[in-house]
Short mmCIF file of C-alpha atoms in Angstrom, two decimals:
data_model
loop_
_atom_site.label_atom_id
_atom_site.label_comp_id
_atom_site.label_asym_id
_atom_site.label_seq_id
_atom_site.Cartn_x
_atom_site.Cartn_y
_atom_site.Cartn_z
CA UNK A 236 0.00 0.00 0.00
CA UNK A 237 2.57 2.40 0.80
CA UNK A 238 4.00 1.88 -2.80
CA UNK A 239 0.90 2.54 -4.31
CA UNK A 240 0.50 5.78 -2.13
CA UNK A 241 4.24 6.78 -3.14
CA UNK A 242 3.65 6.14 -7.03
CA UNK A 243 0.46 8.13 -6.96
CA UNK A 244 0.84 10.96 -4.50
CA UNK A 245 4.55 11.56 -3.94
CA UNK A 246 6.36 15.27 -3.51
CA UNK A 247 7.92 16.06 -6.60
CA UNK A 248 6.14 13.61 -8.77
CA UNK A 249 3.44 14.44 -10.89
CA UNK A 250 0.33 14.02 -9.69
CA UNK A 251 -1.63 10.83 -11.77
CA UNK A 252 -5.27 12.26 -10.29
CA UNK A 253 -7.44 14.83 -10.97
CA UNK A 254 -11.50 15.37 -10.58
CA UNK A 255 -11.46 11.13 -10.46
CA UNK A 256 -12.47 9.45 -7.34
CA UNK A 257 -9.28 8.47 -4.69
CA UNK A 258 -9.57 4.66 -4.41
CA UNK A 259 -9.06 4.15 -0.01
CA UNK A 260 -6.53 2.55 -0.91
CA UNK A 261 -4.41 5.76 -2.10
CA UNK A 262 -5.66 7.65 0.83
CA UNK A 263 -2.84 8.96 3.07
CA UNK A 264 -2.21 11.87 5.50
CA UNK A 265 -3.75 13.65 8.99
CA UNK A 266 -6.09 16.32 9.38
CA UNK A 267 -2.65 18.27 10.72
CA UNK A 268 -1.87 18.83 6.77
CA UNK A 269 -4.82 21.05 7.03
CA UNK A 270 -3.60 23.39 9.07
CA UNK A 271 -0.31 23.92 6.85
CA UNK A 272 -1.95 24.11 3.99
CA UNK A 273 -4.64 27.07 5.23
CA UNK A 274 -1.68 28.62 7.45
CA UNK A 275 0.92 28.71 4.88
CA UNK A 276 -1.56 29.66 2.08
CA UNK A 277 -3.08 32.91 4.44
CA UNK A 278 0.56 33.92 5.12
CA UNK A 279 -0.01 36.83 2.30
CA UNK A 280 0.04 40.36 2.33
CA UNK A 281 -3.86 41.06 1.27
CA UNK A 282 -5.08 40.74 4.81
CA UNK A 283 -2.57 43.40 5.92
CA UNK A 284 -4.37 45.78 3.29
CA UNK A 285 -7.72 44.44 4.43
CA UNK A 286 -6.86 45.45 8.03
CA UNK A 287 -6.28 48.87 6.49
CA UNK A 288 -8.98 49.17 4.93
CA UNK A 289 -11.16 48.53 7.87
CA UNK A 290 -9.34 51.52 9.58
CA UNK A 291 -9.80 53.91 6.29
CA UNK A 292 -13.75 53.04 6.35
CA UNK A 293 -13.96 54.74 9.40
CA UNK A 294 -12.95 51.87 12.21
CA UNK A 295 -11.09 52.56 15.24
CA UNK A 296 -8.15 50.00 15.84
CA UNK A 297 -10.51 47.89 18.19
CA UNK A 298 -13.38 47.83 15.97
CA UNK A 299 -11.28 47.24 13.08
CA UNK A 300 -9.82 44.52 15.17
CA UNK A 301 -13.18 42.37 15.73
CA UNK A 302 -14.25 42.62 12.34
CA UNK A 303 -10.75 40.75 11.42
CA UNK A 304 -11.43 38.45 14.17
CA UNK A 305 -14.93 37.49 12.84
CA UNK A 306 -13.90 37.49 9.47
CA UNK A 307 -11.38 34.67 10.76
CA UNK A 308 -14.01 32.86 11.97
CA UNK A 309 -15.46 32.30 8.79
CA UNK A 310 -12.46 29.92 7.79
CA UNK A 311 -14.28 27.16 10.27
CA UNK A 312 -17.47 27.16 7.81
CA UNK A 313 -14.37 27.04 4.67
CA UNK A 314 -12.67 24.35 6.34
CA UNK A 315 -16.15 22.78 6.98
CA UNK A 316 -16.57 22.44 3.23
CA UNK A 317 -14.03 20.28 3.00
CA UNK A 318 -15.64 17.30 4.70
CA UNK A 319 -17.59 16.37 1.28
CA UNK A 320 -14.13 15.41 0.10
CA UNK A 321 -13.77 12.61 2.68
CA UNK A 322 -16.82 11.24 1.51
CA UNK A 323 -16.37 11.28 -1.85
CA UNK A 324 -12.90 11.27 -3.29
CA UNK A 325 -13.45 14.30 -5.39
CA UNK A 326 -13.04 17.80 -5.83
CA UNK A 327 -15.57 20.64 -4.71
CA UNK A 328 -16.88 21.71 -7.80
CA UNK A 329 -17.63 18.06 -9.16
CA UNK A 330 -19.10 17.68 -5.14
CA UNK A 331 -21.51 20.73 -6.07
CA UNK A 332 -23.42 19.41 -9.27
CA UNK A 333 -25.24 17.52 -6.00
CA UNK A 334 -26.65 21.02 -5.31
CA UNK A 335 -27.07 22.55 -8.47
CA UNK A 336 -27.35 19.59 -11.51
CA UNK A 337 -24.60 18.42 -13.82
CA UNK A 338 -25.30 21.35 -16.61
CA UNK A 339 -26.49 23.59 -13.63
CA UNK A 340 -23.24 23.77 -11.80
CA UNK A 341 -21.49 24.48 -15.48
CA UNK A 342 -21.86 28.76 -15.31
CA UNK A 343 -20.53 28.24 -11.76
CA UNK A 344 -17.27 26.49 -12.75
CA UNK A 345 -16.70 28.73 -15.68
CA UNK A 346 -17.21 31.57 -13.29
CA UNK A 347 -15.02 30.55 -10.40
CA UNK A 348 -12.15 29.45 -12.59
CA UNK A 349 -12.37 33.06 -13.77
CA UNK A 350 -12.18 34.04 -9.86
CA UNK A 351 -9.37 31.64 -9.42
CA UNK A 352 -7.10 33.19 -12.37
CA UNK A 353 -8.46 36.63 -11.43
CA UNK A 354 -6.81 36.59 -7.80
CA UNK A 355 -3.64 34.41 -8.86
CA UNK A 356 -3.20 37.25 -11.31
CA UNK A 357 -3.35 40.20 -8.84
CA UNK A 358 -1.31 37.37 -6.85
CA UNK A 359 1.65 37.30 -9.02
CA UNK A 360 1.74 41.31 -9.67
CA UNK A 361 1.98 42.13 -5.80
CA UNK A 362 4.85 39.43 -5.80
CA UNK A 363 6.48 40.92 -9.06
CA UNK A 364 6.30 44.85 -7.74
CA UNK A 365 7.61 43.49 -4.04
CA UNK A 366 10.73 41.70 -6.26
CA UNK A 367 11.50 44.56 -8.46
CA UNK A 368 11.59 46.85 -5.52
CA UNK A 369 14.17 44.09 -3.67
CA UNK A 370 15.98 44.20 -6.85
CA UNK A 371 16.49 48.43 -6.90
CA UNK A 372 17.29 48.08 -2.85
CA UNK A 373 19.76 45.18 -3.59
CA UNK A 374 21.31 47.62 -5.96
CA UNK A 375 19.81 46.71 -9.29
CA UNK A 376 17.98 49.12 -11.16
CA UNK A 377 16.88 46.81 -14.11
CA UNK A 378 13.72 48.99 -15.62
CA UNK A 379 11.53 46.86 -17.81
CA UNK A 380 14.13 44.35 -17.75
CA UNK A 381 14.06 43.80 -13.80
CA UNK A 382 10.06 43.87 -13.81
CA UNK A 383 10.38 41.09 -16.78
CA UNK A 384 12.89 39.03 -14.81
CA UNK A 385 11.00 39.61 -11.30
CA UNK A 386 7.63 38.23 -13.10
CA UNK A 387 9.41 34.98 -13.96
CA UNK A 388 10.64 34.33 -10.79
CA UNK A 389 7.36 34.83 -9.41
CA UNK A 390 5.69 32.72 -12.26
CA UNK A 391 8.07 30.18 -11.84
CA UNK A 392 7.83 29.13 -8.17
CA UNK A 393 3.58 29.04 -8.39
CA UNK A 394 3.89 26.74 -11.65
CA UNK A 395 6.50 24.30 -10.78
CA UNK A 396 4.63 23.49 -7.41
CA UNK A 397 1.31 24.05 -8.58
CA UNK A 398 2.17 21.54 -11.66
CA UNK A 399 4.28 18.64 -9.25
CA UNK A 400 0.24 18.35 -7.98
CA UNK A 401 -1.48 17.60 -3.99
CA UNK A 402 1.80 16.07 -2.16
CA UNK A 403 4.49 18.95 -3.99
CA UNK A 404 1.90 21.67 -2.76
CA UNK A 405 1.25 20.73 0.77
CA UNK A 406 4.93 20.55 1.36
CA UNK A 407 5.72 23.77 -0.31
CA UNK A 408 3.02 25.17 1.57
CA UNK A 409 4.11 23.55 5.34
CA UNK A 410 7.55 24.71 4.35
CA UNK A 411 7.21 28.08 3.53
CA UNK A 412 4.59 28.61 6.49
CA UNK A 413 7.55 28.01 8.79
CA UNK A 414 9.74 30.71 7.39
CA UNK A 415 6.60 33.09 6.52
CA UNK A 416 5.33 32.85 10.03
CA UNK A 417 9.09 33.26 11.55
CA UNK A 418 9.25 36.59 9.27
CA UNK A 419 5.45 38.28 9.31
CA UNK A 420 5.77 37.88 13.65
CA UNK A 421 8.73 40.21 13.21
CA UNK A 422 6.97 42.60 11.46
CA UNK A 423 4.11 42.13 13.81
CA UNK A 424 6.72 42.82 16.49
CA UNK A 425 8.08 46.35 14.96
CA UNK A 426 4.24 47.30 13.82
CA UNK A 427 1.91 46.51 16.99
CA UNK A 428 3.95 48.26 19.55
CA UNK A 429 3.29 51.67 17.72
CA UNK A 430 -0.59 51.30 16.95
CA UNK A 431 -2.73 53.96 18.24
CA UNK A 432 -5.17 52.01 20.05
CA UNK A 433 -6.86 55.07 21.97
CA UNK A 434 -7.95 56.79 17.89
CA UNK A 435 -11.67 57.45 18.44
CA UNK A 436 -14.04 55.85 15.10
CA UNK A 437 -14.44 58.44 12.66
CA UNK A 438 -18.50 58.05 12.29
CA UNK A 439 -17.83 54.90 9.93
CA UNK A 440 -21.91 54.42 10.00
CA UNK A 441 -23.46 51.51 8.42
CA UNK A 442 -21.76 51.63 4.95
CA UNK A 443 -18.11 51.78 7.17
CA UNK A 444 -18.98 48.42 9.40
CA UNK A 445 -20.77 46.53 5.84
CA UNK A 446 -18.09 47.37 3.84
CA UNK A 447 -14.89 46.52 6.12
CA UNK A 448 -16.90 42.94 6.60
CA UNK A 449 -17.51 42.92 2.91
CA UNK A 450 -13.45 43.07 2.89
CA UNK A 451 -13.19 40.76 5.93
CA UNK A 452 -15.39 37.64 4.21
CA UNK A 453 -14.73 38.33 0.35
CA UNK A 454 -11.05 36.48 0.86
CA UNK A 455 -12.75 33.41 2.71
CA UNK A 456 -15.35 33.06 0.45
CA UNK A 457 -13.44 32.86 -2.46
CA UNK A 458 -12.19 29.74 -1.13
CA UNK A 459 -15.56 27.84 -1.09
CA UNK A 460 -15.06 26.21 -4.41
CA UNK A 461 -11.76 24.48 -3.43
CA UNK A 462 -11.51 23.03 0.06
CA UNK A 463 -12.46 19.18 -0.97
CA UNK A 464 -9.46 19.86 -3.49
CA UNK A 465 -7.09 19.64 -0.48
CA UNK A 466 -9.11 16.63 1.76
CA UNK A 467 -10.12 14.08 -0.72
CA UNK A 468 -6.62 12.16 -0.09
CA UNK A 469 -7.22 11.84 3.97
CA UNK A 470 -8.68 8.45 4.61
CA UNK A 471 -12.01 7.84 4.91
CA UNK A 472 -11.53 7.23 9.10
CA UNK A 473 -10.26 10.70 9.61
CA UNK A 474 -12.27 12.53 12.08
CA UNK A 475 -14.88 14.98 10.42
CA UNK A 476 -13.92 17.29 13.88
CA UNK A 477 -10.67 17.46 13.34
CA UNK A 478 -10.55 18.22 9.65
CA UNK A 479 -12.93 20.92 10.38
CA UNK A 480 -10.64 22.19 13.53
CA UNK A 481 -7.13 21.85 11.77
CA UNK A 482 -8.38 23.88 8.51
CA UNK A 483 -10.29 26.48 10.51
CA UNK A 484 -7.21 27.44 12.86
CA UNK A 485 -4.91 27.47 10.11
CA UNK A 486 -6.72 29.99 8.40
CA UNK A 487 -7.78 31.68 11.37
CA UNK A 488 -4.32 32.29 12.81
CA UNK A 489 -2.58 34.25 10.02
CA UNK A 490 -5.73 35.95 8.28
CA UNK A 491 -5.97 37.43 11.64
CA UNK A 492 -2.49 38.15 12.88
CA UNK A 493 -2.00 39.85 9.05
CA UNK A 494 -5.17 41.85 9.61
CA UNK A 495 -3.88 42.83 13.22
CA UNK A 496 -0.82 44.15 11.45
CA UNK A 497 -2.76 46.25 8.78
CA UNK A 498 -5.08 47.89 11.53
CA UNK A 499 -2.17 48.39 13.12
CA UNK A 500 -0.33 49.79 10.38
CA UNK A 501 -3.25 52.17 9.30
CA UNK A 502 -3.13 53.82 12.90
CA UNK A 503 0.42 54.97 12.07
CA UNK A 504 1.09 55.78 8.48
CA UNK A 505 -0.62 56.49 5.16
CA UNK A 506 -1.49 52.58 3.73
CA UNK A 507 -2.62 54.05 0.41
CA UNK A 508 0.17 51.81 -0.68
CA UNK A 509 0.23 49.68 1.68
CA UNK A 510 3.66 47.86 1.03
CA UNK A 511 5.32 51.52 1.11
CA UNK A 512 3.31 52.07 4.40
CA UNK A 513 4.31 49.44 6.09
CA UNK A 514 7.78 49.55 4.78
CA UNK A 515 7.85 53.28 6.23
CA UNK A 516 7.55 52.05 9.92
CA UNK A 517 10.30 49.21 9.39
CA UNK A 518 14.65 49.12 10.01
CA UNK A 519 16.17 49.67 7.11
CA UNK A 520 17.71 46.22 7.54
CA UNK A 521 14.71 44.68 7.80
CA UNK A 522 13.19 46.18 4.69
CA UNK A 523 14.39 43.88 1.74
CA UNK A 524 13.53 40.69 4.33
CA UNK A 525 9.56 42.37 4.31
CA UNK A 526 9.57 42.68 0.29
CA UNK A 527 10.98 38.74 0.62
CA UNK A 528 7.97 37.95 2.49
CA UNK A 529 5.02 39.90 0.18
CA UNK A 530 6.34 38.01 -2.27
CA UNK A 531 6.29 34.71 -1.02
CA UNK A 532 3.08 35.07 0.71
CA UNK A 533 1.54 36.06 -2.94
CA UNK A 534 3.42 33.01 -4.51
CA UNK A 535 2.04 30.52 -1.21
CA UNK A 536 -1.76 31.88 -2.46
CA UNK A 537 -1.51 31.47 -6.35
CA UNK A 538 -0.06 27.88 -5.52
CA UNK A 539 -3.65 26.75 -4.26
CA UNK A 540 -5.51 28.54 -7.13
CA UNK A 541 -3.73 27.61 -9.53
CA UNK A 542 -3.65 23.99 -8.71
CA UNK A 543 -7.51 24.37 -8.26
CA UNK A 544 -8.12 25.79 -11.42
CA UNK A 545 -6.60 22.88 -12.83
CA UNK A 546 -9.02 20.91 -11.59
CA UNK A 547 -11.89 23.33 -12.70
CA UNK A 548 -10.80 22.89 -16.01
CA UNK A 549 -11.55 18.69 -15.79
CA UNK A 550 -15.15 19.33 -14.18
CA UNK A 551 -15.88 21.98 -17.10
CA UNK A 552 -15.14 18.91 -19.58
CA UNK A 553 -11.10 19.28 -20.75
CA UNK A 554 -9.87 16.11 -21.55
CA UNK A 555 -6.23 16.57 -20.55
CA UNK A 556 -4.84 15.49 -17.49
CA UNK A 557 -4.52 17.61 -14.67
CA UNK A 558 -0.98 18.35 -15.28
CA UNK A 559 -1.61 19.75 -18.91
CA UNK A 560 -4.48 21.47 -18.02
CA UNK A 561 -3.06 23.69 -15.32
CA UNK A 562 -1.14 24.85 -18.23
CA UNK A 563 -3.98 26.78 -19.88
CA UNK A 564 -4.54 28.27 -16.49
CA UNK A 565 -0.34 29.61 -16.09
CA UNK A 566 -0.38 30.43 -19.57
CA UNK A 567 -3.71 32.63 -18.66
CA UNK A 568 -2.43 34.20 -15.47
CA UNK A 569 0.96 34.63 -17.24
CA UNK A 570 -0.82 36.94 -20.06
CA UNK A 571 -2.92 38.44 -17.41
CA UNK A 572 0.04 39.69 -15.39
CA UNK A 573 1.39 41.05 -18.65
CA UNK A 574 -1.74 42.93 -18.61
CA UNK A 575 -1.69 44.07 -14.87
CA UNK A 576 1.78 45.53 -15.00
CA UNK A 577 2.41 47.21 -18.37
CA UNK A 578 -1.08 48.59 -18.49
CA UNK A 579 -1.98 50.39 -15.51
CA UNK A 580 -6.28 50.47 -15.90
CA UNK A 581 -6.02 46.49 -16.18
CA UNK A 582 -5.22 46.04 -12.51
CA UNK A 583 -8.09 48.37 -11.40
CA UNK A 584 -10.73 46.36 -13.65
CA UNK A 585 -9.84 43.59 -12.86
CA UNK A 586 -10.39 44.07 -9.10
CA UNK A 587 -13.40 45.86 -9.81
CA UNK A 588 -14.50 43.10 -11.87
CA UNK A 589 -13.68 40.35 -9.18
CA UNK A 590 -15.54 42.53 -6.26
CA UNK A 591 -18.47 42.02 -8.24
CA UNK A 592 -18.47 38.36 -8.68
CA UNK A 593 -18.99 37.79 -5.10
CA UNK A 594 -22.97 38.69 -6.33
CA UNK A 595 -22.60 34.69 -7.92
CA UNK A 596 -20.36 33.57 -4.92
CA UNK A 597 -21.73 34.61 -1.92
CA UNK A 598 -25.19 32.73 -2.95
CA UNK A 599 -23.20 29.79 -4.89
CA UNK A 600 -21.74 28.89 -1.01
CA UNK A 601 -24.71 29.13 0.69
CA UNK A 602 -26.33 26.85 -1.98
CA UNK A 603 -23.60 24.47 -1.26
CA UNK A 604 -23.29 24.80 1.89
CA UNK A 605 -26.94 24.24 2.72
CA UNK A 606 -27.05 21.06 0.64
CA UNK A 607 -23.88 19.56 2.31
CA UNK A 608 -25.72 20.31 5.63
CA UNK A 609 -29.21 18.41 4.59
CA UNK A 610 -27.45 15.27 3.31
CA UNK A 611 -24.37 14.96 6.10
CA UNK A 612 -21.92 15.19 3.79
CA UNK A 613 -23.61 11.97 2.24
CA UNK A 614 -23.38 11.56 -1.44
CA UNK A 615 -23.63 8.81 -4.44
CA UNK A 616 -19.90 9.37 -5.57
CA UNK A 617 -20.53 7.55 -9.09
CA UNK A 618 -23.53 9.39 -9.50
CA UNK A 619 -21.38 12.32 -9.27
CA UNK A 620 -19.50 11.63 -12.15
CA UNK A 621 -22.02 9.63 -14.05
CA UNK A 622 -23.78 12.32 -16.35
CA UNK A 623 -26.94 12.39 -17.70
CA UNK A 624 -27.34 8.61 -16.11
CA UNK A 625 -26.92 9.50 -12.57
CA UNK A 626 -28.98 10.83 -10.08
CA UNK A 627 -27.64 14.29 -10.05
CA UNK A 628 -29.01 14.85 -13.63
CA UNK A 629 -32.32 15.94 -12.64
CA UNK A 630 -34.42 17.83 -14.55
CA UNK A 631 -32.42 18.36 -18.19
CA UNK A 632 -29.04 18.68 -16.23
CA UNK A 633 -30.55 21.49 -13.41
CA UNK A 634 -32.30 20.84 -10.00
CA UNK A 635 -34.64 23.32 -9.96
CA UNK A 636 -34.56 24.12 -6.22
CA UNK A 637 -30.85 24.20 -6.59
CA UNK A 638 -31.34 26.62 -9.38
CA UNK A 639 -34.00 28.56 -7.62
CA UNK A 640 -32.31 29.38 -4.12
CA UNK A 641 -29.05 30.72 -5.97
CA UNK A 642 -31.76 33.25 -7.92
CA UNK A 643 -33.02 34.31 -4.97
CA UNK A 644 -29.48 34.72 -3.24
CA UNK A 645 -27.93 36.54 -6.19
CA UNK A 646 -31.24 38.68 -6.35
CA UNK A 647 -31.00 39.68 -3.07
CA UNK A 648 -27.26 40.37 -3.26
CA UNK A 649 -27.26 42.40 -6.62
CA UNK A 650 -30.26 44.69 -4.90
CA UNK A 651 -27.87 45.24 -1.87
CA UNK A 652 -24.35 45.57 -3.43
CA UNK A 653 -22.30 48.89 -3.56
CA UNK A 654 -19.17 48.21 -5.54
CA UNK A 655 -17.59 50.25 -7.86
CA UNK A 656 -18.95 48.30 -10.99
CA UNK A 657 -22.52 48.33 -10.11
CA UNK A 658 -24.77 49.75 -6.89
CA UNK A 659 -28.27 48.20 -5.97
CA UNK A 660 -31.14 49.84 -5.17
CA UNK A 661 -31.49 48.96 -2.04
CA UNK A 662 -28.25 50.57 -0.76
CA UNK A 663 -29.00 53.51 -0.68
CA UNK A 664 -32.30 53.72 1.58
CA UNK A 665 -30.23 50.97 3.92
CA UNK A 666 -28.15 54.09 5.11
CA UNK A 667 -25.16 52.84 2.28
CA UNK A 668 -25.01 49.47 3.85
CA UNK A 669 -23.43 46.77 1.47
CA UNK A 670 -25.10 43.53 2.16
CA UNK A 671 -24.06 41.44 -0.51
CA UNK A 672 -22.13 38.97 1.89
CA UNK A 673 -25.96 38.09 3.08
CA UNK A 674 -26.74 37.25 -0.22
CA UNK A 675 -25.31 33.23 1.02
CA UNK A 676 -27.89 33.35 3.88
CA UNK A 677 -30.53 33.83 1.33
CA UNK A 678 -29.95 31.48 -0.71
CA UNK A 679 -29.33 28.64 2.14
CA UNK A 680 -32.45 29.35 3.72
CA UNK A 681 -34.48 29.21 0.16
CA UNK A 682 -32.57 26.09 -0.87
CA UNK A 683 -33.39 24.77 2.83
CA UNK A 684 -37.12 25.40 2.54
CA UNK A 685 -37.36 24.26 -0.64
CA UNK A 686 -36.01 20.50 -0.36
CA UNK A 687 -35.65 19.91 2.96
CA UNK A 688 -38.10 16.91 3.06
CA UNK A 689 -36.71 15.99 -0.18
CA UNK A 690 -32.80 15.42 0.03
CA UNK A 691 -33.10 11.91 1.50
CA UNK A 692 -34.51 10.93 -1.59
CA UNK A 693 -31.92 12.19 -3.95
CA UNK A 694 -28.70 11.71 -1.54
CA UNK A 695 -28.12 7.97 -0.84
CA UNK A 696 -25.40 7.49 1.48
CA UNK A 697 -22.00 6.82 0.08
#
């Protein structure tokens, strides 16, 4: 057995699975690999700008600080998600045509593997700007040339992990944690001291406190498509508590000690760029060591992305393997980044464009969530992958409550969003509250109402 597991699911071997069932057989690792793998991949630099942000919405440093802690919270319904893959073998989005019918969860995939390039994208520009300012402090003032060198470098150590497959990335990702988590307490350490914790609120009002949770959740949620990705190797036995625990605190623990940092930050300087803010209240020697770590907490998020998106590609019907499919996605994020740094307006789209998307997401996870709930995680795993012949075809491909519920959910949440792209109706008579995050609860409690005296007859156990 342990020569099967090694042939299949070694570090630096190419993975031989993608959206296919793990046989038990292949199964291998603890519920502790959880907690590297949310740790290490949270070790980036967004959550110090979300911390920030919290402050420049109107947040005093306490108030900014529970609305990171909550948002941390969040991870434990993320890691949650993840217990489907137990069950089944599979990835999430293959998990979720249970929810939404074969052809019904198709917009969904195409949609989240958008999402997925979108923030490996920004991703690899924050890591390429952090490199080519290294490079001008290390003495090299390469222009165009430095940027084009300091883009590879960053392309270079998502793909090669990314591509190896599961083992290659939850080693990189353990690995890195440990020197991430040495480096980001030291800049805890020189930022915290200095925070002005005694800054009265500036009137932040409703739109202030809905838009710094709006910041908070958006990261978390983005990662509802992907946890089974990361648990559908743990044997079968491992305990549903655990998974749930290790995933959650991983998460938890360096979302929130990042967001800490940016509140922090945000009492003390202008974070308008935040990497030049926070690099203002740092040594000098410690400078070029801070650029070290944006960059490799933007390379520890693409890797997960990116090696989900490879998978996305299989469940929206690419017959490669998932080795030469992740391809299409680096060659993608590659031309994106292209994009993002030689044309300035790209980068500010593109954000504005992603902001928007959590209109589909937001509802999509509550949707999924809601189903995974009624049926305990129970599903029929060939069915799954059977088609048009299995029970998950429904109705032409869509189950209509599925279908239904995520209406109502993205209904609610376009009526209720205030983004720079678009502004519902509703926001402004709700005192310029953003509510789009509720948009999930919407659509769980439709999807709930709607089948839940039906589900047993639709989700045989596995």
């Amino acid at each position: 057995m342990a020569q099967q597991t090694a042939d299949v699911d070694e570090v630096f071997r190419v993975e031989t699975h993608g959206i296919d069932p793990i046989p038990d057989a292949e199964r291998h690792g603890s519920a502790k690999d959880l907690f590297w793998l949310w740790f290490g991949s949270n070790l980036t630099f967004t959550y110090v700008i979300n911390g920030a942000l919290a402050v420049a919405f109107g947040l005093s440093f306490w108030q900014a600080t529970a609305v990171v802690v909550i948002g941390g919270l969040s991870f434990f319904a993320i890691s949650a998600a993840g217990l489907s893959g137990i069950r089944t073998g599979t990835a999430t989005l293959v998990i979720s045509r249970a929810a939404f019918g074969v052809r019904g969860n198709f917009p969904a995939g195409v949609l989240n593997w958008v999402v997925s390039i979108g923030y490996t994208i920004v991703n690899t520009v924050v890591g390429t700007l952090a490199l080519e300012v290294f490079f001008a402090e290390i003495g090299w003032q390469g222009g165009t040339a430095g940027r084009a060198v300091a883009l590879l470098i960053t392309l270079a150590l998502t793909f090669a992990v990314a591509m190896w497959g599961h083992a290659t990335v939850q080693f990189a990702e353990r690995w890195m944690a440990y020197v991430l988590a040495a480096g980001f307490g030291v800049l805890l350490l020189f930022v915290l001291p200095g925070a002005d914790t005694a800054a009265a609120a500036t009137a932040p009002g409703l739109s202030g406190w809905s838009l710094a949770f709006v910041v908070m959740f958006a990261g978390p949620f983005s990662y509802v498509p992907m946890p089974a990705d990361y648990t559908r190797y743990l044997p079968r036995t491992t305990s549903l508590r655990s998974i749930t625990w290790m995933g959650a605190l991983g998460g938890f623990v360096s979302s929130v000690a990042l967001g800490v940092v940016g509140v922090a930050a945000a009492t003390q300087t202008d974070m308008t760029d935040a990497v030049a803010g926070a690099e203002s209240l740092l040594p000098g020697w410690f400078q070029p060591l801070f650029l070290a770590l944006v960059l490799g907490g933007s390379v520890t998020n693409s890797i997960i992305t990116l090696y989900s998106s490879s998978l996305n590609l299989q469940v929206l019907g690419i017959p490669w393997s998932r080795a030469r499919a992740i391809v299409i996605s680096a060659a993608v994020t590659a031309a994106g980044s292209l994009a993002a740094l030689f044309l300035a307006d790209f980068t500010t789209s593109l954000l504005s464009f992603l902001s928007l998307l959590i209109i589909v997401f937001a509802p999509w996870g509550g949707v999924f969530l809601a189903d995974m709930l009624l049926r305990r995680c129970r599903y029929d795993s060939d069915a799954l992958h059977a088609g048009s012949a299995g029970a998950y075809w429904y109705r032409s491909g869509y189950h209509p409550a599925g279908m239904a519920a995520l209406l109502a959910g993205m209904a609610f949440a376009a009526l209720t969003c205030d983004s720079e792209l678009w502004t519902g109706p509703l926001v402004a008579p709700l005192g310029g509250a953003d509510l789009t995050l509720l948009g999930s609860v919407v659509s769980g409690l439709a999807y709930w109402a709607l089948t839940r005296r039906r589900v047993p007859a639709y989700a045989p156990a596995a």
